[in-house]
PDB file of C-alpha atoms in Angstrom:
ATOM      1  CA  UNK A 269      20.232 -20.922 -11.017  1.00 40.00           C
ATOM      2  CA  UNK A 270      19.535 -23.479  -8.308  1.00 39.00           C
ATOM      3  CA  UNK A 271      17.412 -21.981  -5.482  1.00 43.00           C
ATOM      4  CA  UNK A 272      19.950 -22.771  -2.761  1.00 40.00           C
ATOM      5  CA  UNK A 273      22.824 -21.313  -4.790  1.00 37.00           C
ATOM      6  CA  UNK A 274      20.793 -18.178  -5.589  1.00 40.00           C
ATOM      7  CA  UNK A 275      20.015 -17.810  -1.870  1.00 39.00           C
ATOM      8  CA  UNK A 276      23.708 -18.066  -0.986  1.00 35.00           C
ATOM      9  CA  UNK A 277      24.591 -15.513  -3.679  1.00 41.00           C
ATOM     10  CA  UNK A 278      21.895 -13.168  -2.384  1.00 48.00           C
ATOM     11  CA  UNK A 279      23.187 -13.574   1.178  1.00 46.00           C
ATOM     12  CA  UNK A 280      26.721 -12.707   0.072  1.00 49.00           C
ATOM     13  CA  UNK A 281      25.465  -9.839  -2.055  1.00 61.00           C
ATOM     14  CA  UNK A 282      23.488  -8.450   0.864  1.00 63.00           C
ATOM     15  CA  UNK A 283      26.627  -8.256   3.014  1.00 67.00           C
ATOM     16  CA  UNK A 284      28.486  -6.452   0.225  1.00 67.00           C
ATOM     17  CA  UNK A 285      25.474  -4.234  -0.432  1.00 67.00           C
ATOM     18  CA  UNK A 286      25.297  -3.113   3.193  1.00 70.00           C
ATOM     19  CA  UNK A 287      28.747  -1.529   2.934  1.00 76.00           C
ATOM     20  CA  UNK A 288      27.689   0.366  -0.200  1.00 87.00           C
ATOM     21  CA  UNK A 289      24.181   1.278   0.880  1.00 92.00           C
ATOM     22  CA  UNK A 290      24.866   4.880   1.895  1.00 93.00           C
ATOM     23  CA  UNK A 291      26.484   5.556  -1.485  1.00 93.00           C
ATOM     24  CA  UNK A 292      23.578   3.912  -3.323  1.00 94.00           C
ATOM     25  CA  UNK A 293      21.027   5.991  -1.401  1.00 95.00           C
ATOM     26  CA  UNK A 294      22.922   9.221  -2.006  1.00 96.00           C
ATOM     27  CA  UNK A 295      23.256   8.470  -5.730  1.00 96.00           C
ATOM     28  CA  UNK A 296      19.568   7.643  -6.135  1.00 96.00           C
ATOM     29  CA  UNK A 297      18.564  10.829  -4.346  1.00 97.00           C
ATOM     30  CA  UNK A 298      20.914  12.835  -6.544  1.00 96.00           C
ATOM     31  CA  UNK A 299      19.129  11.438  -9.598  1.00 95.00           C
ATOM     32  CA  UNK A 300      15.559  11.604  -8.271  1.00 94.00           C
ATOM     33  CA  UNK A 301      15.457  14.740  -6.083  1.00 89.00           C
ATOM     34  CA  UNK A 302      13.339  13.115  -3.361  1.00 95.00           C
ATOM     35  CA  UNK A 303      12.245   9.568  -2.619  1.00 97.00           C
ATOM     36  CA  UNK A 304      10.575   7.629   0.183  1.00 96.00           C
ATOM     37  CA  UNK A 305      11.993   4.447   1.647  1.00 95.00           C
ATOM     38  CA  UNK A 306       9.912   1.864  -0.208  1.00 94.00           C
ATOM     39  CA  UNK A 307      10.543   3.729  -3.455  1.00 96.00           C
ATOM     40  CA  UNK A 308      14.303   3.440  -2.869  1.00 96.00           C
ATOM     41  CA  UNK A 309      14.064  -0.326  -2.290  1.00 94.00           C
ATOM     42  CA  UNK A 310      11.981  -0.804  -5.427  1.00 95.00           C
ATOM     43  CA  UNK A 311      14.284   1.326  -7.578  1.00 95.00           C
ATOM     44  CA  UNK A 312      17.323  -0.743  -6.572  1.00 92.00           C
ATOM     45  CA  UNK A 313      15.374  -3.934  -7.256  1.00 91.00           C
ATOM     46  CA  UNK A 314      14.315  -2.659 -10.692  1.00 94.00           C
ATOM     47  CA  UNK A 315      17.769  -1.384 -11.676  1.00 92.00           C
ATOM     48  CA  UNK A 316      19.373  -4.726 -10.756  1.00 87.00           C
ATOM     49  CA  UNK A 317      16.543  -6.837 -12.189  1.00 89.00           C
ATOM     50  CA  UNK A 318      15.893  -8.288  -8.735  1.00 86.00           C
ATOM     51  CA  UNK A 319      19.501  -9.317  -8.061  1.00 83.00           C
ATOM     52  CA  UNK A 320      19.926  -6.822  -5.221  1.00 84.00           C
ATOM     53  CA  UNK A 321      17.257  -6.215  -2.641  1.00 86.00           C
ATOM     54  CA  UNK A 322      17.399  -3.809   0.256  1.00 88.00           C
ATOM     55  CA  UNK A 323      15.499  -4.682   3.400  1.00 87.00           C
ATOM     56  CA  UNK A 324      13.811  -2.084   5.552  1.00 87.00           C
ATOM     57  CA  UNK A 325      16.045  -3.247   8.408  1.00 87.00           C
ATOM     58  CA  UNK A 326      19.112  -2.135   6.432  1.00 89.00           C
ATOM     59  CA  UNK A 327      17.656   0.915   4.696  1.00 93.00           C
ATOM     60  CA  UNK A 328      16.106   2.906   7.527  1.00 94.00           C
ATOM     61  CA  UNK A 329      19.156   2.917   9.828  1.00 94.00           C
ATOM     62  CA  UNK A 330      21.190   4.120   6.835  1.00 94.00           C
ATOM     63  CA  UNK A 331      18.671   6.866   6.057  1.00 96.00           C
ATOM     64  CA  UNK A 332      18.620   7.951   9.713  1.00 96.00           C
ATOM     65  CA  UNK A 333      22.428   8.047   9.886  1.00 95.00           C
ATOM     66  CA  UNK A 334      22.673  10.072   6.675  1.00 96.00           C
ATOM     67  CA  UNK A 335      20.086  12.477   8.076  1.00 97.00           C
ATOM     68  CA  UNK A 336      21.948  12.739  11.412  1.00 97.00           C
ATOM     69  CA  UNK A 337      25.165  13.423   9.467  1.00 96.00           C
ATOM     70  CA  UNK A 338      23.474  16.373   7.751  1.00 97.00           C
ATOM     71  CA  UNK A 339      23.428  14.755   4.305  1.00 97.00           C
ATOM     72  CA  UNK A 340      19.653  14.280   4.044  1.00 97.00           C
ATOM     73  CA  UNK A 341      16.615  16.276   4.906  1.00 97.00           C
ATOM     74  CA  UNK A 342      13.084  14.921   5.316  1.00 97.00           C
ATOM     75  CA  UNK A 343       9.636  16.098   4.406  1.00 96.00           C
ATOM     76  CA  UNK A 344       6.364  14.378   5.233  1.00 95.00           C
ATOM     77  CA  UNK A 345       3.359  14.383   2.939  1.00 93.00           C
ATOM     78  CA  UNK A 346      -0.060  12.832   3.219  1.00 91.00           C
ATOM     79  CA  UNK A 347      -0.609  10.426   0.300  1.00 87.00           C
ATOM     80  CA  UNK A 348      -3.775   8.308   0.077  1.00 90.00           C
ATOM     81  CA  UNK A 349      -4.557   8.936   3.772  1.00 91.00           C
ATOM     82  CA  UNK A 350      -1.051   7.808   4.766  1.00 91.00           C
ATOM     83  CA  UNK A 351       1.878   9.861   5.941  1.00 92.00           C
ATOM     84  CA  UNK A 352       4.857   9.353   3.657  1.00 94.00           C
ATOM     85  CA  UNK A 353       8.353  10.523   4.612  1.00 96.00           C
ATOM     86  CA  UNK A 354      10.424  11.772   1.681  1.00 97.00           C
ATOM     87  CA  UNK A 355      14.198  12.061   1.812  1.00 98.00           C
ATOM     88  CA  UNK A 356      16.263  14.494  -0.234  1.00 97.00           C
ATOM     89  CA  UNK A 357      19.861  15.630  -0.314  1.00 97.00           C
ATOM     90  CA  UNK A 358      21.074  18.679   1.558  1.00 97.00           C
ATOM     91  CA  UNK A 359      23.714  20.926   0.011  1.00 96.00           C
ATOM     92  CA  UNK A 360      26.311  18.925   1.972  1.00 96.00           C
ATOM     93  CA  UNK A 361      24.722  15.688   0.707  1.00 96.00           C
ATOM     94  CA  UNK A 362      25.033  16.854  -2.894  1.00 95.00           C
ATOM     95  CA  UNK A 363      28.742  17.451  -2.374  1.00 94.00           C
ATOM     96  CA  UNK A 364      29.229  14.148  -0.547  1.00 94.00           C
ATOM     97  CA  UNK A 365      27.566  11.989  -3.215  1.00 94.00           C
ATOM     98  CA  UNK A 366      30.255  12.770  -5.761  1.00 92.00           C
ATOM     99  CA  UNK A 367      32.988  11.886  -3.280  1.00 92.00           C
ATOM    100  CA  UNK A 368      31.284   8.652  -2.178  1.00 91.00           C
ATOM    101  CA  UNK A 369      30.633   7.495  -5.754  1.00 91.00           C
ATOM    102  CA  UNK A 370      34.230   8.227  -6.797  1.00 92.00           C
ATOM    103  CA  UNK A 371      35.497   6.342  -3.732  1.00 90.00           C
ATOM    104  CA  UNK A 372      33.333   3.300  -4.529  1.00 88.00           C
ATOM    105  CA  UNK A 373      34.302   3.358  -8.222  1.00 88.00           C
ATOM    106  CA  UNK A 374      37.992   3.431  -7.295  1.00 90.00           C
ATOM    107  CA  UNK A 375      37.472   0.561  -4.873  1.00 87.00           C
ATOM    108  CA  UNK A 376      35.726  -1.517  -7.550  1.00 86.00           C
ATOM    109  CA  UNK A 377      38.550  -0.905 -10.037  1.00 88.00           C
ATOM    110  CA  UNK A 378      41.119  -1.987  -7.470  1.00 87.00           C
ATOM    111  CA  UNK A 379      39.051  -5.005  -6.489  1.00 85.00           C
ATOM    112  CA  UNK A 380      38.853  -6.040 -10.147  1.00 86.00           C
ATOM    113  CA  UNK A 381      42.652  -5.792 -10.384  1.00 87.00           C
ATOM    114  CA  UNK A 382      42.945  -8.239  -7.495  1.00 89.00           C
ATOM    115  CA  UNK A 383      40.248 -10.622  -8.708  1.00 84.00           C
ATOM    116  CA  UNK A 384      41.280 -10.697 -12.355  1.00 81.00           C
ATOM    117  CA  UNK A 385      44.768  -9.250 -12.875  1.00 76.00           C
ATOM    118  CA  UNK A 386      44.886 -10.599 -16.446  1.00 76.00           C
ATOM    119  CA  UNK A 387      42.436  -7.926 -17.574  1.00 67.00           C
ATOM    120  CA  UNK A 388      45.045  -5.257 -16.918  1.00 60.00           C
ATOM    121  CA  UNK A 389      42.458  -2.658 -15.940  1.00 54.00           C
ATOM    122  CA  UNK A 390      43.911   0.667 -14.839  1.00 51.00           C
TER     123      UNK A 390
END
């Protein structure tokens, strides 16, 4: 893909990603028990083969909001002489992840119906 076109696609993807970021974070934490911020960004990058990247500027406000909403808890650990902050789901977060994922899945199905009605999905 041409560099400029890939950049434009990544810019558009990043705007779409921002609206789904809380759901992505909750889902990853459901699957991995606890993760730190950089680990979350790298997991998304690996799962999407580099097509989606999460910046720290988008991730940390989302993590802080989820924590303030009672969906995440934090724990700090010293790793290689550095303090690392791990995030994990609370009981409320575990319940919310299922709801958020179902909501996003339903949205994607409906979006596909609008974008390509010939497929007859649903």
